[in-house]
Short mmCIF file of C-alpha atoms in Angstrom, two decimals:
data_model
loop_
_atom_site.label_atom_id
_atom_site.label_comp_id
_atom_site.label_asym_id
_atom_site.label_seq_id
_atom_site.Cartn_x
_atom_site.Cartn_y
_atom_site.Cartn_z
CA MET A 1099 58.46 69.86 26.98
CA ALA A 1100 60.14 66.45 25.35
CA GLU A 1101 57.93 64.69 28.11
CA LYS A 1102 54.82 65.80 26.99
CA THR A 1103 55.77 65.20 23.38
CA GLN A 1104 56.86 61.59 24.37
CA GLU A 1105 53.30 61.36 26.59
CA LEU A 1106 51.46 62.48 23.64
CA ASN A 1107 52.95 60.07 21.34
CA ASP A 1108 52.42 57.14 23.81
CA MET A 1109 48.81 57.98 24.11
CA LYS A 1110 48.30 57.74 20.41
CA ALA A 1111 50.17 54.84 20.25
CA ASP A 1112 47.69 53.02 22.80
CA ASP A 1113 44.63 54.60 20.97
CA ASN A 1114 46.02 53.31 17.58
CA LYS A 1115 46.37 49.94 19.50
CA LYS A 1116 43.13 50.01 20.86
CA ALA A 1117 41.63 51.15 17.40
CA ALA A 1118 43.40 48.14 15.87
CA ASP A 1119 42.12 45.66 18.15
CA VAL A 1120 38.66 46.91 17.89
CA MET A 1121 38.82 46.51 13.98
CA THR A 1122 40.29 43.17 14.43
CA GLU A 1123 37.60 42.35 17.14
CA LYS A 1124 34.39 44.19 15.15
CA PRO A 1125 34.00 41.85 12.34
CA GLU A 1126 34.22 38.57 14.30
CA THR A 1127 31.77 40.17 16.80
CA LYS A 1128 29.36 41.03 13.80
CA GLU A 1129 29.93 37.52 12.44
CA ASN A 1130 28.95 35.68 15.68
CA ALA A 1131 25.72 37.91 15.97
CA ILE A 1132 24.66 37.20 12.30
CA SER A 1133 25.51 33.57 12.91
CA GLU A 1134 23.33 33.60 15.95
CA GLU A 1135 20.55 35.92 14.20
CA ALA A 1136 20.73 33.21 11.33
CA LEU A 1137 20.29 30.30 13.55
CA ALA A 1138 17.45 31.64 15.59
CA VAL A 1139 15.80 32.36 12.06
CA ALA A 1140 16.49 28.30 11.19
CA LYS A 1141 15.23 27.46 14.47
CA LYS A 1142 12.04 29.67 13.84
CA GLN A 1143 11.44 28.00 10.10
CA ALA A 1144 11.94 24.53 11.56
CA THR A 1145 8.87 24.75 13.62
CA LEU A 1146 5.82 23.35 12.68
CA SER A 1147 3.75 26.45 13.13
CA TYR A 1148 5.98 28.47 10.84
CA GLN A 1149 5.64 25.62 8.10
CA ILE A 1150 1.83 25.70 8.39
CA ARG A 1151 1.62 29.50 8.39
CA ARG A 1152 4.06 29.37 5.35
CA ALA A 1153 1.57 26.86 3.33
CA ARG A 1154 -1.64 27.83 4.85
CA TRP A 1155 -3.02 28.12 1.17
CA SER A 1156 -1.88 24.68 0.27
CA TYR A 1157 -3.06 23.21 3.65
CA GLY A 1158 -6.41 25.20 3.20
CA MET A 1159 -6.76 23.39 -0.10
CA MET A 1160 -5.85 20.13 1.22
CA SER A 1161 -8.15 20.26 4.20
CA PRO A 1162 -11.42 18.60 3.02
CA TYR A 1163 -9.55 15.49 2.22
CA PHE A 1164 -7.64 15.54 5.33
CA ILE A 1165 -11.43 16.26 6.85
CA LEU A 1166 -12.64 13.21 5.57
CA PHE A 1167 -9.69 11.19 5.80
CA PHE A 1168 -9.56 11.75 9.25
CA PHE A 1169 -13.28 11.01 10.03
CA PHE A 1170 -13.74 8.21 7.28
CA THR A 1171 -10.34 6.27 7.86
CA VAL A 1172 -8.11 7.29 10.78
CA LEU A 1173 -10.89 7.52 13.44
CA PRO A 1174 -12.86 4.34 12.55
CA VAL A 1175 -9.30 2.63 12.90
CA ALA A 1176 -8.34 4.18 15.99
CA MET A 1177 -11.93 3.09 17.46
CA SER A 1178 -11.66 -0.45 15.94
CA ILE A 1179 -8.67 -0.60 18.37
CA VAL A 1180 -9.84 0.57 21.21
CA LEU A 1181 -12.98 -1.52 20.78
CA SER A 1182 -10.91 -4.68 20.21
CA PHE A 1183 -10.26 -4.57 24.15
CA THR A 1184 -13.93 -4.58 24.93
CA TYR A 1185 -17.20 -6.76 24.71
CA PHE A 1186 -19.69 -4.70 22.48
CA ASN A 1187 -22.83 -6.31 21.23
CA MET A 1188 -24.45 -2.84 19.72
CA LEU A 1189 -27.21 -2.91 22.32
CA GLU A 1190 -25.30 -2.14 25.54
CA MET A 1191 -22.16 0.01 26.32
CA PRO A 1192 -19.05 -1.56 25.38
CA GLU A 1193 -17.38 -3.10 28.64
CA TRP A 1194 -13.95 -3.21 28.92
CA VAL A 1195 -12.42 -6.81 28.91
CA GLY A 1196 -8.30 -6.29 28.54
CA TRP A 1197 -6.85 -8.98 26.20
CA LYS A 1198 -9.40 -11.41 26.45
CA ASN A 1199 -10.54 -11.18 22.93
CA TYR A 1200 -7.22 -11.92 21.43
CA VAL A 1201 -6.40 -14.73 23.84
CA LYS A 1202 -9.61 -16.26 22.60
CA LEU A 1203 -8.78 -15.23 18.92
CA PHE A 1204 -5.49 -16.94 18.86
CA LEU A 1205 -5.95 -19.83 21.68
CA ASP A 1206 -9.38 -20.97 21.44
CA ASP A 1207 -10.99 -20.15 17.72
CA ASP A 1208 -10.00 -22.66 15.49
CA VAL A 1209 -12.07 -21.20 12.62
CA PHE A 1210 -9.88 -18.02 12.90
CA LEU A 1211 -6.67 -20.03 12.70
CA ILE A 1212 -7.90 -21.76 9.52
CA SER A 1213 -9.16 -18.51 8.03
CA LEU A 1214 -5.64 -16.81 8.72
CA LYS A 1215 -3.98 -19.70 7.02
CA ASN A 1216 -6.30 -19.31 3.99
CA THR A 1217 -5.75 -15.63 3.88
CA LEU A 1218 -1.99 -15.88 4.06
CA LEU A 1219 -1.77 -18.66 1.23
CA PHE A 1220 -3.98 -16.64 -0.97
CA ALA A 1221 -1.78 -13.35 -0.17
CA VAL A 1222 1.35 -15.38 -0.73
CA VAL A 1223 0.38 -16.89 -4.01
CA THR A 1224 -2.29 -14.16 -5.91
CA GLY A 1225 -0.23 -10.96 -4.35
CA PRO A 1226 3.24 -11.49 -6.09
CA VAL A 1227 1.81 -13.54 -9.01
CA SER A 1228 -0.91 -10.81 -9.89
CA TYR A 1229 1.52 -7.95 -9.41
CA PHE A 1230 4.23 -9.25 -11.72
CA LEU A 1231 1.33 -10.13 -14.31
CA CYS A 1232 -0.04 -6.66 -13.80
CA LEU A 1233 3.52 -5.14 -14.56
CA LEU A 1234 4.07 -7.66 -17.35
CA PHE A 1235 0.78 -7.17 -19.30
CA ALA A 1236 1.26 -3.51 -18.95
CA TRP A 1237 4.81 -3.63 -20.19
CA ILE A 1238 3.82 -5.46 -23.59
CA ILE A 1239 0.60 -3.30 -24.11
CA ASN A 1240 2.85 -0.12 -23.78
CA GLU A 1241 4.93 -1.27 -26.49
CA PHE A 1242 1.57 -0.85 -28.96
CA LYS A 1243 0.17 2.56 -30.09
CA GLY A 1244 -2.79 4.73 -30.52
CA TRP A 1245 -6.22 2.70 -30.55
CA LEU A 1246 -4.49 -0.77 -30.35
CA ARG A 1247 -3.05 0.15 -26.91
CA SER A 1248 -6.37 1.45 -25.71
CA PHE A 1249 -8.40 -1.26 -26.70
CA LEU A 1250 -6.02 -4.06 -24.97
CA THR A 1251 -6.01 -2.00 -21.94
CA LEU A 1252 -9.58 -2.08 -21.94
CA ILE A 1253 -9.68 -6.00 -22.72
CA PHE A 1254 -7.54 -6.59 -19.70
CA TYR A 1255 -9.09 -4.20 -17.39
CA ALA A 1256 -12.66 -5.12 -17.73
CA PRO A 1257 -12.81 -8.15 -15.67
CA SER A 1258 -11.68 -6.17 -12.64
CA ILE A 1259 -14.96 -3.68 -13.30
CA CYS A 1260 -17.49 -6.61 -14.40
CA GLY A 1261 -20.58 -6.68 -11.93
CA ASN A 1262 -21.47 -10.01 -13.48
CA ALA A 1263 -18.10 -11.67 -12.95
CA TYR A 1264 -19.14 -14.12 -10.12
CA LEU A 1265 -22.04 -15.22 -12.33
CA VAL A 1266 -19.96 -16.12 -15.11
CA TRP A 1267 -17.64 -18.06 -13.17
CA ASN A 1268 -20.62 -19.73 -11.13
CA LEU A 1269 -21.87 -20.81 -14.59
CA ILE A 1270 -18.08 -22.34 -15.14
CA LEU A 1271 -17.92 -23.98 -11.84
CA THR A 1272 -21.22 -25.55 -11.68
CA GLY A 1273 -20.80 -28.74 -9.86
CA ASP A 1274 -23.01 -30.82 -12.74
CA ARG A 1275 -22.37 -32.13 -15.89
CA TYR A 1276 -24.14 -28.72 -17.52
CA GLY A 1277 -21.39 -26.67 -16.09
CA TYR A 1278 -18.87 -25.49 -18.45
CA LEU A 1279 -15.62 -26.69 -17.07
CA ASN A 1280 -17.33 -30.32 -15.83
CA GLY A 1281 -18.81 -30.32 -19.62
CA LEU A 1282 -15.33 -29.63 -21.54
CA LEU A 1283 -13.36 -32.12 -19.21
CA LEU A 1284 -15.96 -34.85 -19.80
CA LYS A 1285 -15.94 -34.59 -23.35
CA TYR A 1286 -12.41 -35.13 -23.59
CA ASP A 1287 -12.44 -38.02 -21.09
CA ILE A 1288 -10.21 -36.23 -18.78
CA ILE A 1289 -12.67 -37.00 -15.80
CA ASN A 1290 -15.17 -39.65 -15.67
CA GLU A 1291 -17.83 -37.77 -13.50
CA ALA A 1292 -18.67 -34.31 -12.66
CA ILE A 1293 -16.83 -32.57 -10.05
CA LEU A 1294 -18.47 -30.58 -7.27
CA TRP A 1295 -15.90 -27.91 -7.53
CA MET A 1296 -17.06 -25.39 -5.00
CA LYS A 1297 -18.58 -28.17 -2.68
CA THR A 1298 -15.05 -30.22 -2.31
CA ALA A 1299 -12.71 -28.49 0.08
CA LYS A 1300 -9.68 -29.59 -1.71
CA TRP A 1301 -10.91 -27.68 -4.84
CA ILE A 1302 -12.10 -24.60 -3.30
CA MET A 1303 -8.74 -22.46 -2.62
CA PRO A 1304 -7.39 -23.35 -5.94
CA CYS A 1305 -10.56 -22.10 -7.67
CA LEU A 1306 -10.58 -18.83 -5.72
CA ILE A 1307 -6.94 -18.26 -6.57
CA VAL A 1308 -7.68 -18.55 -10.22
CA VAL A 1309 -10.70 -16.39 -10.28
CA GLN A 1310 -8.69 -14.07 -8.32
CA LEU A 1311 -5.89 -13.73 -10.61
CA TRP A 1312 -8.53 -13.31 -13.44
CA LEU A 1313 -9.92 -10.26 -11.82
CA SER A 1314 -6.68 -8.88 -10.42
CA LEU A 1315 -5.79 -6.79 -13.42
CA GLY A 1316 -7.35 -3.53 -11.74
CA THR A 1317 -5.98 -0.26 -10.62
CA GLY A 1318 -2.66 -1.48 -10.50
CA PHE A 1319 -2.56 -2.40 -13.76
CA LEU A 1320 -3.86 0.97 -14.82
CA SER A 1321 -0.91 2.82 -12.55
CA PHE A 1322 1.58 0.50 -14.20
CA ILE A 1323 0.36 1.76 -17.66
CA ALA A 1324 0.34 5.22 -16.66
CA GLY A 1325 3.77 4.99 -15.35
CA LEU A 1326 5.26 3.65 -18.21
CA GLN A 1327 3.94 6.43 -20.67
CA THR A 1328 5.26 9.02 -18.41
CA ILE A 1329 9.09 7.96 -18.80
CA ASP A 1330 11.47 10.52 -20.50
CA LYS A 1331 12.50 8.81 -23.65
CA SER A 1332 15.93 10.56 -23.35
CA LEU A 1333 16.70 8.02 -20.42
CA TYR A 1334 17.03 5.57 -22.76
CA GLU A 1335 19.10 7.26 -24.90
CA ALA A 1336 21.61 7.85 -21.84
CA ALA A 1337 21.31 4.50 -20.50
CA ALA A 1338 22.23 3.36 -23.97
CA LEU A 1339 25.48 5.52 -24.11
CA ASP A 1340 26.20 4.09 -20.63
CA GLY A 1341 26.47 1.02 -21.78
CA VAL A 1342 22.89 -0.80 -21.40
CA LYS A 1343 22.36 -3.14 -24.11
CA ASN A 1344 18.96 -4.92 -24.41
CA ARG A 1345 15.45 -4.48 -23.20
CA TRP A 1346 15.93 -6.35 -19.87
CA GLN A 1347 18.63 -3.87 -18.82
CA GLU A 1348 16.31 -1.21 -19.83
CA LEU A 1349 13.85 -2.57 -17.58
CA TRP A 1350 16.07 -2.97 -14.57
CA TYR A 1351 17.92 0.03 -14.56
CA VAL A 1352 15.74 2.48 -16.37
CA THR A 1353 12.01 1.76 -16.52
CA LEU A 1354 11.30 0.30 -13.07
CA PRO A 1355 13.38 2.90 -11.12
CA ALA A 1356 11.77 6.05 -12.95
CA MET A 1357 8.12 4.47 -12.31
CA LYS A 1358 9.09 3.76 -8.41
CA PRO A 1359 5.93 5.73 -7.33
CA GLN A 1360 3.38 3.56 -9.55
CA LEU A 1361 4.98 0.43 -8.22
CA MET A 1362 4.49 1.36 -4.72
CA PHE A 1363 0.79 2.33 -5.54
CA GLY A 1364 0.48 -0.99 -7.44
CA ALA A 1365 2.01 -2.89 -4.29
CA VAL A 1366 -0.32 -1.29 -1.81
CA MET A 1367 -3.30 -2.34 -4.03
CA GLN A 1368 -2.17 -5.77 -4.54
CA ILE A 1369 -1.50 -6.23 -0.84
CA THR A 1370 -4.79 -4.80 -0.06
CA GLN A 1371 -6.75 -7.06 -2.60
CA SER A 1372 -4.88 -10.11 -1.49
CA PHE A 1373 -5.61 -9.61 2.29
CA ALA A 1374 -8.95 -8.32 2.06
CA VAL A 1375 -10.48 -11.12 -0.14
CA ALA A 1376 -14.12 -11.96 0.91
CA ASP A 1377 -16.81 -11.60 -1.80
CA ILE A 1378 -14.91 -14.10 -4.09
CA SER A 1379 -15.33 -16.59 -1.25
CA VAL A 1380 -18.74 -15.66 -0.33
CA GLN A 1381 -20.30 -15.76 -3.84
CA LEU A 1382 -18.70 -19.01 -4.96
CA ALA A 1383 -17.99 -20.99 -2.21
CA GLY A 1384 -20.58 -19.58 0.73
CA ASN A 1385 -20.43 -18.26 3.84
CA PRO A 1386 -19.74 -20.52 5.77
CA SER A 1387 -17.69 -22.73 3.25
CA VAL A 1388 -17.50 -26.44 3.27
CA ASN A 1389 -15.20 -27.46 5.90
CA TYR A 1390 -13.95 -23.77 5.70
CA ALA A 1391 -11.72 -24.57 3.09
CA GLY A 1392 -12.55 -21.07 1.79
CA ALA A 1393 -13.13 -18.72 4.77
CA THR A 1394 -10.68 -15.82 4.88
CA VAL A 1395 -9.75 -13.44 7.66
CA VAL A 1396 -12.35 -11.08 6.33
CA THR A 1397 -15.26 -13.56 6.10
CA HIS A 1398 -14.86 -14.41 9.69
CA LEU A 1399 -14.97 -10.44 10.48
CA LEU A 1400 -18.12 -10.47 8.64
CA ASP A 1401 -19.53 -13.43 10.43
CA TYR A 1402 -18.74 -11.66 13.77
CA GLY A 1403 -19.55 -8.43 12.87
CA ASN A 1404 -22.48 -8.50 10.32
CA THR A 1405 -24.17 -11.92 12.04
CA ARG A 1406 -23.31 -12.26 15.47
CA PHE A 1407 -23.18 -8.46 15.88
CA GLU A 1408 -20.01 -8.98 18.43
CA MET A 1409 -18.26 -5.85 17.39
CA GLY A 1410 -15.64 -6.24 19.93
CA TYR A 1411 -14.48 -9.49 18.94
CA ALA A 1412 -15.07 -8.37 15.47
CA SER A 1413 -12.54 -5.49 16.12
CA ALA A 1414 -10.07 -7.63 17.45
CA VAL A 1415 -10.10 -9.63 14.21
CA ALA A 1416 -9.83 -6.35 12.10
CA THR A 1417 -6.93 -5.13 14.21
CA VAL A 1418 -4.81 -8.34 13.64
CA LEU A 1419 -5.58 -7.88 9.71
CA PHE A 1420 -4.76 -4.31 9.83
CA LEU A 1421 -1.43 -4.80 11.59
CA LEU A 1422 -1.01 -8.00 9.08
CA MET A 1423 -1.41 -5.66 6.14
CA VAL A 1424 0.96 -2.67 7.56
CA GLY A 1425 3.80 -4.93 8.25
CA THR A 1426 3.56 -6.52 4.70
CA ASN A 1427 3.32 -3.04 3.23
CA LYS A 1428 6.42 -1.85 5.05
CA LEU A 1429 8.44 -5.02 3.86
CA VAL A 1430 7.19 -4.81 0.32
CA GLN A 1431 8.27 -1.08 0.42
CA ARG A 1432 11.66 -2.12 1.51
CA ILE A 1433 12.14 -4.60 -1.47
CA LEU A 1434 10.81 -2.08 -3.79
CA ARG A 1435 13.48 0.63 -3.01
CA ARG A 1436 16.41 -1.75 -3.85
CA VAL A 1437 14.90 -1.71 -7.44
CA GLY A 1438 17.85 -0.52 -9.97
CA GLU A 1439 20.37 -1.15 -7.26
#
């Protein structure tokens, strides 16, 4: 009897131990199951198809823009890159020539090298100068209130939308004594005879730079005005408590960091305008200009694309310009990310 009682007690002890082991192991097993399930859910949510299904209505609303952007921007750029490796005269099917267009572009085409030098010079001078002028004028005009601010904004923005801007500058830069600039300089005896501004190689690029700077207060200028007006005024109060003492410190530590999206947008617009300049040169200096002094990459592109119909070669020129603009854009964005640091 005692042996049976002892055996039952041992069996109960073993059951209690197993139960205790189960109780101690169950939470861990359950936790592992939950963690595996959570990991599976996280992996599922990280997939592109899940994100698209989750935001399908948003993608549906943006799909018209995506479609237009693909067919009128992405697809033409891709086709241009492909055509740059072919000979294509618009009448026959494209013929694959490999790197022949690019070799000719950099080794045999002296006009392209002159155009590239002029474009880089134009971009280096007009890009940063017009960018800082846009920001400076926007900062000053934003200090005014009401109708005066709107009126000053219109005055500075008007040249960029003026359709007869080239007619005005043609009158100013006319090469005889009746041109406004020549007449003014002759009147005050600064020069002895009229200067052919747009027919003298050394004056063409400086005149084009001045005209571009006059026309540069465009979309980027408006974006800066909009960015300055959306800054929360409480940021300046918090900055004053943190030790900001003057307007220049406010500009660097508060204003510019608060409008980084507008700064990025303005930089993109200025890069596009400075590298894609063509109308100013064609309208004022002609195409081709004297000794190609006013030639740019875009005018060279128009020459081969619209006049000679050598679309393969023109696509190579366009590809080089595209890569140049993208590289410059990346460099400028990296610099702007350090604003306020």
